[in-house]
Amino acid sequence: MIYLDNAATTLQKPPEVASAMRNALQTCANPGRGGHAAARRAGELVYQTRALAARFFDLEPEQVCFTANATEGLNIALRTLVRPGSRVVISGLEHNAVTRTLAGLGAVVVPVTAPLFDADAWLAAFEAALTPRPDAVVCLHVSNVFGCVLPVERLGALCAERELPFIVDASQSAGLLPVLPKAWGAAFVAMPGHKGLLGPQGTGLLLCRSQPEPLRFGGTGSHSAQLEMPEELPDRLEAGTLNVPGIAGLGAGLSYLLRQSPTVLRRREAQLLQRTVAGLQQLGLSVFSGPAQTGVVSFRMPGQDCEEAAEAFADRGIALRAGLHCAPLAHRTGGTFPEGTIRLSLCALSRPSDVEGFLKAARQIRDQNAVRHAVP
Amino acid sequence: MYNVYWILRSVTPAQRASAALNRIGLQHRLMRAPRSLATGGCAYALTLRERDLGRASALLSREAIPPEAIYLRLSDGTYQRIGP
């Protein structure tokens, strides 16, 4: 199989991820719930991963909270800062993890739009939306539909000047681009563990530079005599037994990334992206691309339903994702609603042969579709 | 003999403190705090030798890891609070 659905999850992980998970399953008990060797081992493993993540994102270990996914992290961040009637400025590219949560909270949502790949235009549009003063600003770092990179550092500076709480969804950038909550002045940054960080599904991180409200309540192995959740992070957000095997795998993914050169990884992905976009354009397909783009590419095959096209790719052993990608707002902003797009997404472990195999299949599918349409 | 108990209320700061002590080679043990010293419920203790307390205090103060309490275990098995 040629796997090019890395924006959904990275299927190819470094082998040490599975080894670490297997080892944790066999040797680790419940961290923070006992003083025996197996509980201590689990506690050490959890701390090692937390400390690795802290190093990776330039924070203190206590500011790194484990979640089940980015959605849980975004729920915590939004539920901390948003009340019914709060005015929340968001990018017009946000995922349902943000838009549904805000709808559920009864927020007044102000989506900001701009040409997809024009970072300056995004910044200007955000700046205009900051009057009247919102209660919070939410922006993803990279669009999960179009791969465009938004100017979160500059937007963070605007928010900091105005003392506005700023939330960043780094789901598509963590592990690929520098994610720097301190430099961005972000209150919270949420991300999954199973995409660019190369960990397993069921893991995520919420990086906290503000005090969050807990989403789950229960035992933390600390302050057990009191009814209230502890004030201290990460305990405040980590009620219940942690996903220790998952955290072990995430730690192995982070270790792998820390051993690589980020510049080399980015250059490799950029080269594959360039080849992908050029190849699709040579086939005469409609491709969404621009100067600041990661390895996520949306495209359309004229006259063909995007889901049917993705099926045709799947029949040839190529894994892509089609439809609205849980981000209908992004498709409205990009002008691709309700039809949707076909999305190809690369990762650090994608190979040139993956792209060539995909382009070969794209040519076949395009030609077959042309023949089908030509039949009277 | 580890007779000083540096009490911390949750595991992550205790682990961070332990990592800091390891970095300077200061011998200690991280354990769950004796129940009688964990007044708020479960807590954690870094146990160390009394003669190392000054070095540990200076380091953990620099690392901004304040103790919930510091106890000395006496020869009769009871604990005497010595800080903060």
PDB file of N, CA and C in Angstrom, chain A residues 269-365:
ATOM      1  N   GLU A 269      10.303  16.624   3.017  1.00  0.00           N
ATOM      2  CA  GLU A 269       8.857  16.728   2.782  1.00  0.00           C
ATOM      3  C   GLU A 269       8.558  17.813   1.738  1.00  0.00           C
ATOM      4  N   ALA A 270       9.320  18.906   1.778  1.00  0.00           N
ATOM      5  CA  ALA A 270       9.104  19.989   0.818  1.00  0.00           C
ATOM      6  C   ALA A 270       9.389  19.506  -0.609  1.00  0.00           C
ATOM      7  N   GLN A 271      10.435  18.681  -0.757  1.00  0.00           N
ATOM      8  CA  GLN A 271      10.751  18.157  -2.094  1.00  0.00           C
ATOM      9  C   GLN A 271       9.631  17.259  -2.598  1.00  0.00           C
ATOM     10  N   LEU A 272       9.108  16.421  -1.704  1.00  0.00           N
ATOM     11  CA  LEU A 272       8.007  15.534  -2.108  1.00  0.00           C
ATOM     12  C   LEU A 272       6.763  16.349  -2.434  1.00  0.00           C
ATOM     13  N   LEU A 273       6.535  17.391  -1.659  1.00  0.00           N
ATOM     14  CA  LEU A 273       5.374  18.252  -1.919  1.00  0.00           C
ATOM     15  C   LEU A 273       5.486  18.896  -3.299  1.00  0.00           C
ATOM     16  N   GLN A 274       6.677  19.411  -3.573  1.00  0.00           N
ATOM     17  CA  GLN A 274       6.909  20.091  -4.850  1.00  0.00           C
ATOM     18  C   GLN A 274       6.646  19.131  -6.012  1.00  0.00           C
ATOM     19  N   ARG A 275       7.145  17.920  -5.878  1.00  0.00           N
ATOM     20  CA  ARG A 275       6.962  16.922  -6.942  1.00  0.00           C
ATOM     21  C   ARG A 275       5.478  16.565  -7.089  1.00  0.00           C
ATOM     22  N   THR A 276       4.782  16.440  -5.957  1.00  0.00           N
ATOM     23  CA  THR A 276       3.364  16.088  -5.985  1.00  0.00           C
ATOM     24  C   THR A 276       2.559  17.169  -6.697  1.00  0.00           C
ATOM     25  N   VAL A 277       2.780  18.404  -6.295  1.00  0.00           N
ATOM     26  CA  VAL A 277       2.004  19.516  -6.872  1.00  0.00           C
ATOM     27  C   VAL A 277       2.301  19.634  -8.367  1.00  0.00           C
ATOM     28  N   ALA A 278       3.586  19.563  -8.714  1.00  0.00           N
ATOM     29  CA  ALA A 278       3.952  19.687 -10.133  1.00  0.00           C
ATOM     30  C   ALA A 278       3.332  18.548 -10.941  1.00  0.00           C
ATOM     31  N   GLY A 279       3.364  17.337 -10.381  1.00  0.00           N
ATOM     32  CA  GLY A 279       2.817  16.183 -11.095  1.00  0.00           C
ATOM     33  C   GLY A 279       1.320  16.313 -11.294  1.00  0.00           C
ATOM     34  N   LEU A 280       0.606  16.775 -10.293  1.00  0.00           N
ATOM     35  CA  LEU A 280      -0.850  16.939 -10.413  1.00  0.00           C
ATOM     36  C   LEU A 280      -1.175  18.047 -11.412  1.00  0.00           C
ATOM     37  N   GLN A 281      -0.385  19.106 -11.366  1.00  0.00           N
ATOM     38  CA  GLN A 281      -0.637  20.198 -12.319  1.00  0.00           C
ATOM     39  C   GLN A 281      -0.376  19.753 -13.745  1.00  0.00           C
ATOM     40  N   GLN A 282       0.658  18.918 -13.930  1.00  0.00           N
ATOM     41  CA  GLN A 282       0.948  18.407 -15.285  1.00  0.00           C
ATOM     42  C   GLN A 282      -0.209  17.560 -15.811  1.00  0.00           C
ATOM     43  N   LEU A 283      -0.941  16.933 -14.876  1.00  0.00           N
ATOM     44  CA  LEU A 283      -2.091  16.118 -15.284  1.00  0.00           C
ATOM     45  C   LEU A 283      -3.328  16.970 -15.541  1.00  0.00           C
ATOM     46  N   GLY A 284      -3.194  18.256 -15.339  1.00  0.00           N
ATOM     47  CA  GLY A 284      -4.305  19.164 -15.597  1.00  0.00           C
ATOM     48  C   GLY A 284      -5.365  19.144 -14.507  1.00  0.00           C
ATOM     49  N   LEU A 285      -5.002  18.692 -13.332  1.00  0.00           N
ATOM     50  CA  LEU A 285      -5.975  18.633 -12.236  1.00  0.00           C
ATOM     51  C   LEU A 285      -5.969  19.949 -11.455  1.00  0.00           C
ATOM     52  N   SER A 286      -7.056  20.150 -10.723  1.00  0.00           N
ATOM     53  CA  SER A 286      -7.190  21.369  -9.942  1.00  0.00           C
ATOM     54  C   SER A 286      -6.511  21.152  -8.588  1.00  0.00           C
ATOM     55  N   VAL A 287      -5.415  21.879  -8.349  1.00  0.00           N
ATOM     56  CA  VAL A 287      -4.590  21.656  -7.152  1.00  0.00           C
ATOM     57  C   VAL A 287      -4.552  22.933  -6.310  1.00  0.00           C
ATOM     58  N   PHE A 288      -4.656  22.762  -5.009  1.00  0.00           N
ATOM     59  CA  PHE A 288      -4.558  23.906  -4.097  1.00  0.00           C
ATOM     60  C   PHE A 288      -3.134  23.943  -3.553  1.00  0.00           C
ATOM     61  N   SER A 289      -2.402  24.954  -3.942  1.00  0.00           N
ATOM     62  CA  SER A 289      -1.020  25.037  -3.455  1.00  0.00           C
ATOM     63  C   SER A 289      -0.583  26.484  -3.361  1.00  0.00           C
ATOM     64  N   GLY A 290       0.456  26.706  -2.599  1.00  0.00           N
ATOM     65  CA  GLY A 290       0.944  28.070  -2.425  1.00  0.00           C
ATOM     66  C   GLY A 290       2.285  28.071  -1.740  1.00  0.00           C
ATOM     67  N   PRO A 291       2.802  29.275  -1.483  1.00  0.00           N
ATOM     68  CA  PRO A 291       4.181  29.372  -0.995  1.00  0.00           C
ATOM     69  C   PRO A 291       4.399  28.783   0.400  1.00  0.00           C
ATOM     70  N   ALA A 292       3.464  28.986   1.314  1.00  0.00           N
ATOM     71  CA  ALA A 292       3.673  28.463   2.675  1.00  0.00           C
ATOM     72  C   ALA A 292       2.743  27.280   2.865  1.00  0.00           C
ATOM     73  N   GLN A 293       3.254  26.084   2.554  1.00  0.00           N
ATOM     74  CA  GLN A 293       2.421  24.878   2.577  1.00  0.00           C
ATOM     75  C   GLN A 293       3.240  23.717   3.124  1.00  0.00           C
ATOM     76  N   THR A 294       2.573  22.898   3.931  1.00  0.00           N
ATOM     77  CA  THR A 294       3.227  21.665   4.393  1.00  0.00           C
ATOM     78  C   THR A 294       2.841  20.545   3.422  1.00  0.00           C
ATOM     79  N   GLY A 295       3.063  19.312   3.818  1.00  0.00           N
ATOM     80  CA  GLY A 295       2.811  18.190   2.916  1.00  0.00           C
ATOM     81  C   GLY A 295       1.363  17.753   2.839  1.00  0.00           C
ATOM     82  N   VAL A 296       0.439  18.692   2.951  1.00  0.00           N
ATOM     83  CA  VAL A 296      -0.992  18.400   2.797  1.00  0.00           C
ATOM     84  C   VAL A 296      -1.460  19.098   1.525  1.00  0.00           C
ATOM     85  N   VAL A 297      -2.019  18.319   0.599  1.00  0.00           N
ATOM     86  CA  VAL A 297      -2.435  18.881  -0.684  1.00  0.00           C
ATOM     87  C   VAL A 297      -3.858  18.444  -0.986  1.00  0.00           C
ATOM     88  N   SER A 298      -4.718  19.410  -1.246  1.00  0.00           N
ATOM     89  CA  SER A 298      -6.062  19.091  -1.724  1.00  0.00           C
ATOM     90  C   SER A 298      -6.093  19.250  -3.237  1.00  0.00           C
ATOM     91  N   PHE A 299      -6.828  18.357  -3.883  1.00  0.00           N
ATOM     92  CA  PHE A 299      -6.988  18.487  -5.331  1.00  0.00           C
ATOM     93  C   PHE A 299      -8.347  17.932  -5.736  1.00  0.00           C
ATOM     94  N   ARG A 300      -8.737  18.239  -6.965  1.00  0.00           N
ATOM     95  CA  ARG A 300     -10.016  17.728  -7.479  1.00  0.00           C
ATOM     96  C   ARG A 300      -9.809  17.185  -8.882  1.00  0.00           C
ATOM     97  N   MET A 301     -10.582  16.176  -9.204  1.00  0.00           N
ATOM     98  CA  MET A 301     -10.521  15.599 -10.551  1.00  0.00           C
ATOM     99  C   MET A 301     -11.794  16.051 -11.246  1.00  0.00           C
ATOM    100  N   PRO A 302     -11.668  16.867 -12.281  1.00  0.00           N
ATOM    101  CA  PRO A 302     -12.842  17.450 -12.910  1.00  0.00           C
ATOM    102  C   PRO A 302     -13.848  16.372 -13.320  1.00  0.00           C
ATOM    103  N   GLY A 303     -15.107  16.620 -13.008  1.00  0.00           N
ATOM    104  CA  GLY A 303     -16.170  15.710 -13.416  1.00  0.00           C
ATOM    105  C   GLY A 303     -16.269  14.454 -12.579  1.00  0.00           C
ATOM    106  N   GLN A 304     -15.488  14.356 -11.517  1.00  0.00           N
ATOM    107  CA  GLN A 304     -15.532  13.143 -10.709  1.00  0.00           C
ATOM    108  C   GLN A 304     -15.767  13.484  -9.238  1.00  0.00           C
ATOM    109  N   ASP A 305     -16.713  12.760  -8.640  1.00  0.00           N
ATOM    110  CA  ASP A 305     -16.973  12.911  -7.205  1.00  0.00           C
ATOM    111  C   ASP A 305     -15.694  12.564  -6.428  1.00  0.00           C
ATOM    112  N   CYS A 306     -15.385  13.372  -5.436  1.00  0.00           N
ATOM    113  CA  CYS A 306     -14.106  13.167  -4.740  1.00  0.00           C
ATOM    114  C   CYS A 306     -14.060  11.828  -3.993  1.00  0.00           C
ATOM    115  N   GLU A 307     -15.195  11.399  -3.447  1.00  0.00           N
ATOM    116  CA  GLU A 307     -15.195  10.118  -2.729  1.00  0.00           C
ATOM    117  C   GLU A 307     -14.992   8.961  -3.712  1.00  0.00           C
ATOM    118  N   GLU A 308     -15.631   9.081  -4.898  1.00  0.00           N
ATOM    119  CA  GLU A 308     -15.446   8.025  -5.909  1.00  0.00           C
ATOM    120  C   GLU A 308     -13.989   7.979  -6.380  1.00  0.00           C
ATOM    121  N   ALA A 309     -13.410   9.162  -6.517  1.00  0.00           N
ATOM    122  CA  ALA A 309     -12.002   9.196  -6.943  1.00  0.00           C
ATOM    123  C   ALA A 309     -11.116   8.545  -5.876  1.00  0.00           C
ATOM    124  N   ALA A 310     -11.385   8.857  -4.594  1.00  0.00           N
ATOM    125  CA  ALA A 310     -10.574   8.260  -3.520  1.00  0.00           C
ATOM    126  C   ALA A 310     -10.752   6.742  -3.503  1.00  0.00           C
ATOM    127  N   GLU A 311     -11.966   6.276  -3.815  1.00  0.00           N
ATOM    128  CA  GLU A 311     -12.203   4.827  -3.913  1.00  0.00           C
ATOM    129  C   GLU A 311     -11.344   4.223  -5.023  1.00  0.00           C
ATOM    130  N   ALA A 312     -11.287   4.951  -6.140  1.00  0.00           N
ATOM    131  CA  ALA A 312     -10.487   4.455  -7.266  1.00  0.00           C
ATOM    132  C   ALA A 312      -9.010   4.374  -6.871  1.00  0.00           C
ATOM    133  N   PHE A 313      -8.553   5.346  -6.111  1.00  0.00           N
ATOM    134  CA  PHE A 313      -7.168   5.284  -5.625  1.00  0.00           C
ATOM    135  C   PHE A 313      -7.010   4.098  -4.661  1.00  0.00           C
ATOM    136  N   ALA A 314      -7.996   3.934  -3.767  1.00  0.00           N
ATOM    137  CA  ALA A 314      -7.908   2.832  -2.786  1.00  0.00           C
ATOM    138  C   ALA A 314      -7.856   1.487  -3.504  1.00  0.00           C
ATOM    139  N   ASP A 315      -8.636   1.359  -4.600  1.00  0.00           N
ATOM    140  CA  ASP A 315      -8.619   0.110  -5.373  1.00  0.00           C
ATOM    141  C   ASP A 315      -7.233  -0.175  -5.943  1.00  0.00           C
ATOM    142  N   ARG A 316      -6.443   0.863  -6.114  1.00  0.00           N
ATOM    143  CA  ARG A 316      -5.064   0.704  -6.619  1.00  0.00           C
ATOM    144  C   ARG A 316      -4.043   0.665  -5.481  1.00  0.00           C
ATOM    145  N   GLY A 317      -4.537   0.544  -4.259  1.00  0.00           N
ATOM    146  CA  GLY A 317      -3.636   0.418  -3.109  1.00  0.00           C
ATOM    147  C   GLY A 317      -3.061   1.729  -2.621  1.00  0.00           C
ATOM    148  N   ILE A 318      -3.790   2.807  -2.894  1.00  0.00           N
ATOM    149  CA  ILE A 318      -3.275   4.123  -2.475  1.00  0.00           C
ATOM    150  C   ILE A 318      -4.253   4.742  -1.480  1.00  0.00           C
ATOM    151  N   ALA A 319      -3.765   5.062  -0.311  1.00  0.00           N
ATOM    152  CA  ALA A 319      -4.614   5.576   0.771  1.00  0.00           C
ATOM    153  C   ALA A 319      -4.604   7.098   0.775  1.00  0.00           C
ATOM    154  N   LEU A 320      -5.762   7.686   0.456  1.00  0.00           N
ATOM    155  CA  LEU A 320      -5.960   9.137   0.514  1.00  0.00           C
ATOM    156  C   LEU A 320      -7.228   9.371   1.318  1.00  0.00           C
ATOM    157  N   ARG A 321      -7.580  10.635   1.519  1.00  0.00           N
ATOM    158  CA  ARG A 321      -8.860  10.899   2.161  1.00  0.00           C
ATOM    159  C   ARG A 321      -9.619  11.933   1.338  1.00  0.00           C
ATOM    160  N   ALA A 322     -10.913  11.700   1.184  1.00  0.00           N
ATOM    161  CA  ALA A 322     -11.744  12.629   0.417  1.00  0.00           C
ATOM    162  C   ALA A 322     -12.885  13.135   1.286  1.00  0.00           C
ATOM    163  N   GLY A 323     -13.589  14.149   0.771  1.00  0.00           N
ATOM    164  CA  GLY A 323     -14.764  14.668   1.465  1.00  0.00           C
ATOM    165  C   GLY A 323     -14.494  16.012   2.100  1.00  0.00           C
ATOM    166  N   LEU A 324     -15.064  16.210   3.286  1.00  0.00           N
ATOM    167  CA  LEU A 324     -14.955  17.509   3.959  1.00  0.00           C
ATOM    168  C   LEU A 324     -13.900  17.497   5.071  1.00  0.00           C
ATOM    169  N   HIS A 325     -13.315  16.361   5.356  1.00  0.00           N
ATOM    170  CA  HIS A 325     -12.203  16.266   6.306  1.00  0.00           C
ATOM    171  C   HIS A 325     -12.550  16.845   7.673  1.00  0.00           C
ATOM    172  N   CYS A 326     -13.807  16.691   8.087  1.00  0.00           N
ATOM    173  CA  CYS A 326     -14.272  17.233   9.392  1.00  0.00           C
ATOM    174  C   CYS A 326     -14.024  18.727   9.505  1.00  0.00           C
ATOM    175  N   ALA A 327     -13.944  19.400   8.383  1.00  0.00           N
ATOM    176  CA  ALA A 327     -13.665  20.840   8.416  1.00  0.00           C
ATOM    177  C   ALA A 327     -14.518  21.557   7.364  1.00  0.00           C
ATOM    178  N   PRO A 328     -15.841  21.504   7.504  1.00  0.00           N
ATOM    179  CA  PRO A 328     -16.691  22.158   6.499  1.00  0.00           C
ATOM    180  C   PRO A 328     -16.419  23.655   6.392  1.00  0.00           C
ATOM    181  N   LEU A 329     -16.057  24.276   7.517  1.00  0.00           N
ATOM    182  CA  LEU A 329     -15.763  25.711   7.476  1.00  0.00           C
ATOM    183  C   LEU A 329     -14.578  25.988   6.548  1.00  0.00           C
ATOM    184  N   ALA A 330     -13.573  25.140   6.607  1.00  0.00           N
ATOM    185  CA  ALA A 330     -12.396  25.327   5.738  1.00  0.00           C
ATOM    186  C   ALA A 330     -12.794  25.195   4.276  1.00  0.00           C
ATOM    187  N   HIS A 331     -13.691  24.259   3.987  1.00  0.00           N
ATOM    188  CA  HIS A 331     -14.126  24.105   2.590  1.00  0.00           C
ATOM    189  C   HIS A 331     -14.952  25.306   2.136  1.00  0.00           C
ATOM    190  N   ARG A 332     -15.735  25.872   3.040  1.00  0.00           N
ATOM    191  CA  ARG A 332     -16.467  27.101   2.673  1.00  0.00           C
ATOM    192  C   ARG A 332     -15.460  28.206   2.357  1.00  0.00           C
ATOM    193  N   THR A 333     -14.447  28.332   3.200  1.00  0.00           N
ATOM    194  CA  THR A 333     -13.430  29.381   2.993  1.00  0.00           C
ATOM    195  C   THR A 333     -12.660  29.144   1.694  1.00  0.00           C
ATOM    196  N   GLY A 334     -12.361  27.904   1.411  1.00  0.00           N
ATOM    197  CA  GLY A 334     -11.578  27.587   0.220  1.00  0.00           C
ATOM    198  C   GLY A 334     -12.421  27.467  -1.050  1.00  0.00           C
ATOM    199  N   GLY A 335     -13.752  27.596  -0.915  1.00  0.00           N
ATOM    200  CA  GLY A 335     -14.624  27.519  -2.095  1.00  0.00           C
ATOM    201  C   GLY A 335     -14.848  26.092  -2.567  1.00  0.00           C
ATOM    202  N   THR A 336     -14.689  25.124  -1.713  1.00  0.00           N
ATOM    203  CA  THR A 336     -14.847  23.719  -2.117  1.00  0.00           C
ATOM    204  C   THR A 336     -16.005  23.037  -1.372  1.00  0.00           C
ATOM    205  N   PHE A 337     -16.883  23.829  -0.797  1.00  0.00           N
ATOM    206  CA  PHE A 337     -18.065  23.284  -0.121  1.00  0.00           C
ATOM    207  C   PHE A 337     -19.246  23.361  -1.083  1.00  0.00           C
ATOM    208  N   PRO A 338     -20.080  22.354  -1.209  1.00  0.00           N
ATOM    209  CA  PRO A 338     -20.124  21.121  -0.418  1.00  0.00           C
ATOM    210  C   PRO A 338     -19.412  19.942  -1.077  1.00  0.00           C
ATOM    211  N   GLU A 339     -18.808  20.172  -2.242  1.00  0.00           N
ATOM    212  CA  GLU A 339     -18.252  19.032  -2.994  1.00  0.00           C
ATOM    213  C   GLU A 339     -17.102  18.359  -2.255  1.00  0.00           C
ATOM    214  N   GLY A 340     -16.287  19.168  -1.574  1.00  0.00           N
ATOM    215  CA  GLY A 340     -15.109  18.621  -0.904  1.00  0.00           C
ATOM    216  C   GLY A 340     -13.945  18.446  -1.854  1.00  0.00           C
ATOM    217  N   THR A 341     -12.894  17.852  -1.357  1.00  0.00           N
ATOM    218  CA  THR A 341     -11.676  17.636  -2.157  1.00  0.00           C
ATOM    219  C   THR A 341     -11.123  16.239  -1.863  1.00  0.00           C
ATOM    220  N   ILE A 342     -10.154  15.863  -2.683  1.00  0.00           N
ATOM    221  CA  ILE A 342      -9.345  14.678  -2.368  1.00  0.00           C
ATOM    222  C   ILE A 342      -8.077  15.229  -1.714  1.00  0.00           C
ATOM    223  N   ARG A 343      -7.675  14.619  -0.629  1.00  0.00           N
ATOM    224  CA  ARG A 343      -6.512  15.136   0.095  1.00  0.00           C
ATOM    225  C   ARG A 343      -5.403  14.091   0.144  1.00  0.00           C
ATOM    226  N   LEU A 344      -4.232  14.531  -0.244  1.00  0.00           N
ATOM    227  CA  LEU A 344      -3.028  13.705  -0.095  1.00  0.00           C
ATOM    228  C   LEU A 344      -2.197  14.328   1.019  1.00  0.00           C
ATOM    229  N   SER A 345      -1.667  13.508   1.903  1.00  0.00           N
ATOM    230  CA  SER A 345      -0.840  14.095   2.973  1.00  0.00           C
ATOM    231  C   SER A 345       0.393  13.236   3.220  1.00  0.00           C
ATOM    232  N   LEU A 346       1.525  13.925   3.198  1.00  0.00           N
ATOM    233  CA  LEU A 346       2.832  13.282   3.351  1.00  0.00           C
ATOM    234  C   LEU A 346       3.251  13.285   4.816  1.00  0.00           C
ATOM    235  N   CYS A 347       4.328  12.592   5.117  1.00  0.00           N
ATOM    236  CA  CYS A 347       4.922  12.712   6.454  1.00  0.00           C
ATOM    237  C   CYS A 347       6.427  12.527   6.332  1.00  0.00           C
ATOM    238  N   ALA A 348       7.091  12.581   7.479  1.00  0.00           N
ATOM    239  CA  ALA A 348       8.551  12.499   7.498  1.00  0.00           C
ATOM    240  C   ALA A 348       9.050  11.187   6.899  1.00  0.00           C
ATOM    241  N   LEU A 349       8.228  10.151   6.925  1.00  0.00           N
ATOM    242  CA  LEU A 349       8.667   8.843   6.443  1.00  0.00           C
ATOM    243  C   LEU A 349       8.154   8.519   5.041  1.00  0.00           C
ATOM    244  N   SER A 350       7.489   9.480   4.382  1.00  0.00           N
ATOM    245  CA  SER A 350       7.043   9.240   3.003  1.00  0.00           C
ATOM    246  C   SER A 350       8.252   9.151   2.078  1.00  0.00           C
ATOM    247  N   ARG A 351       8.071   8.386   0.983  1.00  0.00           N
ATOM    248  CA  ARG A 351       9.194   8.153   0.070  1.00  0.00           C
ATOM    249  C   ARG A 351       8.883   8.719  -1.323  1.00  0.00           C
ATOM    250  N   PRO A 352       9.903   9.043  -2.106  1.00  0.00           N
ATOM    251  CA  PRO A 352       9.660   9.504  -3.481  1.00  0.00           C
ATOM    252  C   PRO A 352       8.851   8.481  -4.279  1.00  0.00           C
ATOM    253  N   SER A 353       9.099   7.191  -4.023  1.00  0.00           N
ATOM    254  CA  SER A 353       8.357   6.164  -4.780  1.00  0.00           C
ATOM    255  C   SER A 353       6.858   6.213  -4.453  1.00  0.00           C
ATOM    256  N   ASP A 354       6.502   6.664  -3.242  1.00  0.00           N
ATOM    257  CA  ASP A 354       5.081   6.808  -2.905  1.00  0.00           C
ATOM    258  C   ASP A 354       4.436   7.844  -3.829  1.00  0.00           C
ATOM    259  N   VAL A 355       5.142   8.945  -3.993  1.00  0.00           N
ATOM    260  CA  VAL A 355       4.589  10.038  -4.811  1.00  0.00           C
ATOM    261  C   VAL A 355       4.499   9.597  -6.273  1.00  0.00           C
ATOM    262  N   GLU A 356       5.536   8.913  -6.751  1.00  0.00           N
ATOM    263  CA  GLU A 356       5.506   8.482  -8.162  1.00  0.00           C
ATOM    264  C   GLU A 356       4.374   7.473  -8.382  1.00  0.00           C
ATOM    265  N   GLY A 357       4.185   6.572  -7.448  1.00  0.00           N
ATOM    266  CA  GLY A 357       3.094   5.597  -7.561  1.00  0.00           C
ATOM    267  C   GLY A 357       1.736   6.275  -7.550  1.00  0.00           C
ATOM    268  N   PHE A 358       1.620   7.266  -6.711  1.00  0.00           N
ATOM    269  CA  PHE A 358       0.362   8.023  -6.645  1.00  0.00           C
ATOM    270  C   PHE A 358       0.099   8.745  -7.966  1.00  0.00           C
ATOM    271  N   LEU A 359       1.125   9.400  -8.507  1.00  0.00           N
ATOM    272  CA  LEU A 359       0.929  10.171  -9.744  1.00  0.00           C
ATOM    273  C   LEU A 359       0.580   9.258 -10.921  1.00  0.00           C
ATOM    274  N   LYS A 360       1.164   8.069 -10.915  1.00  0.00           N
ATOM    275  CA  LYS A 360       0.850   7.101 -11.977  1.00  0.00           C
ATOM    276  C   LYS A 360      -0.635   6.721 -11.891  1.00  0.00           C
ATOM    277  N   ALA A 361      -1.089   6.461 -10.677  1.00  0.00           N
ATOM    278  CA  ALA A 361      -2.492   6.103 -10.487  1.00  0.00           C
ATOM    279  C   ALA A 361      -3.405   7.272 -10.834  1.00  0.00           C
ATOM    280  N   ALA A 362      -2.983   8.481 -10.496  1.00  0.00           N
ATOM    281  CA  ALA A 362      -3.808   9.662 -10.797  1.00  0.00           C
ATOM    282  C   ALA A 362      -4.001   9.791 -12.302  1.00  0.00           C
ATOM    283  N   ARG A 363      -2.941   9.527 -13.046  1.00  0.00           N
ATOM    284  CA  ARG A 363      -3.056   9.599 -14.505  1.00  0.00           C
ATOM    285  C   ARG A 363      -4.066   8.566 -15.018  1.00  0.00           C
ATOM    286  N   GLN A 364      -3.961   7.329 -14.496  1.00  0.00           N
ATOM    287  CA  GLN A 364      -4.887   6.262 -14.927  1.00  0.00           C
ATOM    288  C   GLN A 364      -6.329   6.636 -14.610  1.00  0.00           C
ATOM    289  N   ILE A 365      -6.550   7.121 -13.411  1.00  0.00           N
ATOM    290  CA  ILE A 365      -7.924   7.435 -12.982  1.00  0.00           C
ATOM    291  C   ILE A 365      -8.467   8.601 -13.811  1.00  0.00           C
TER     292      ILE A 365
END
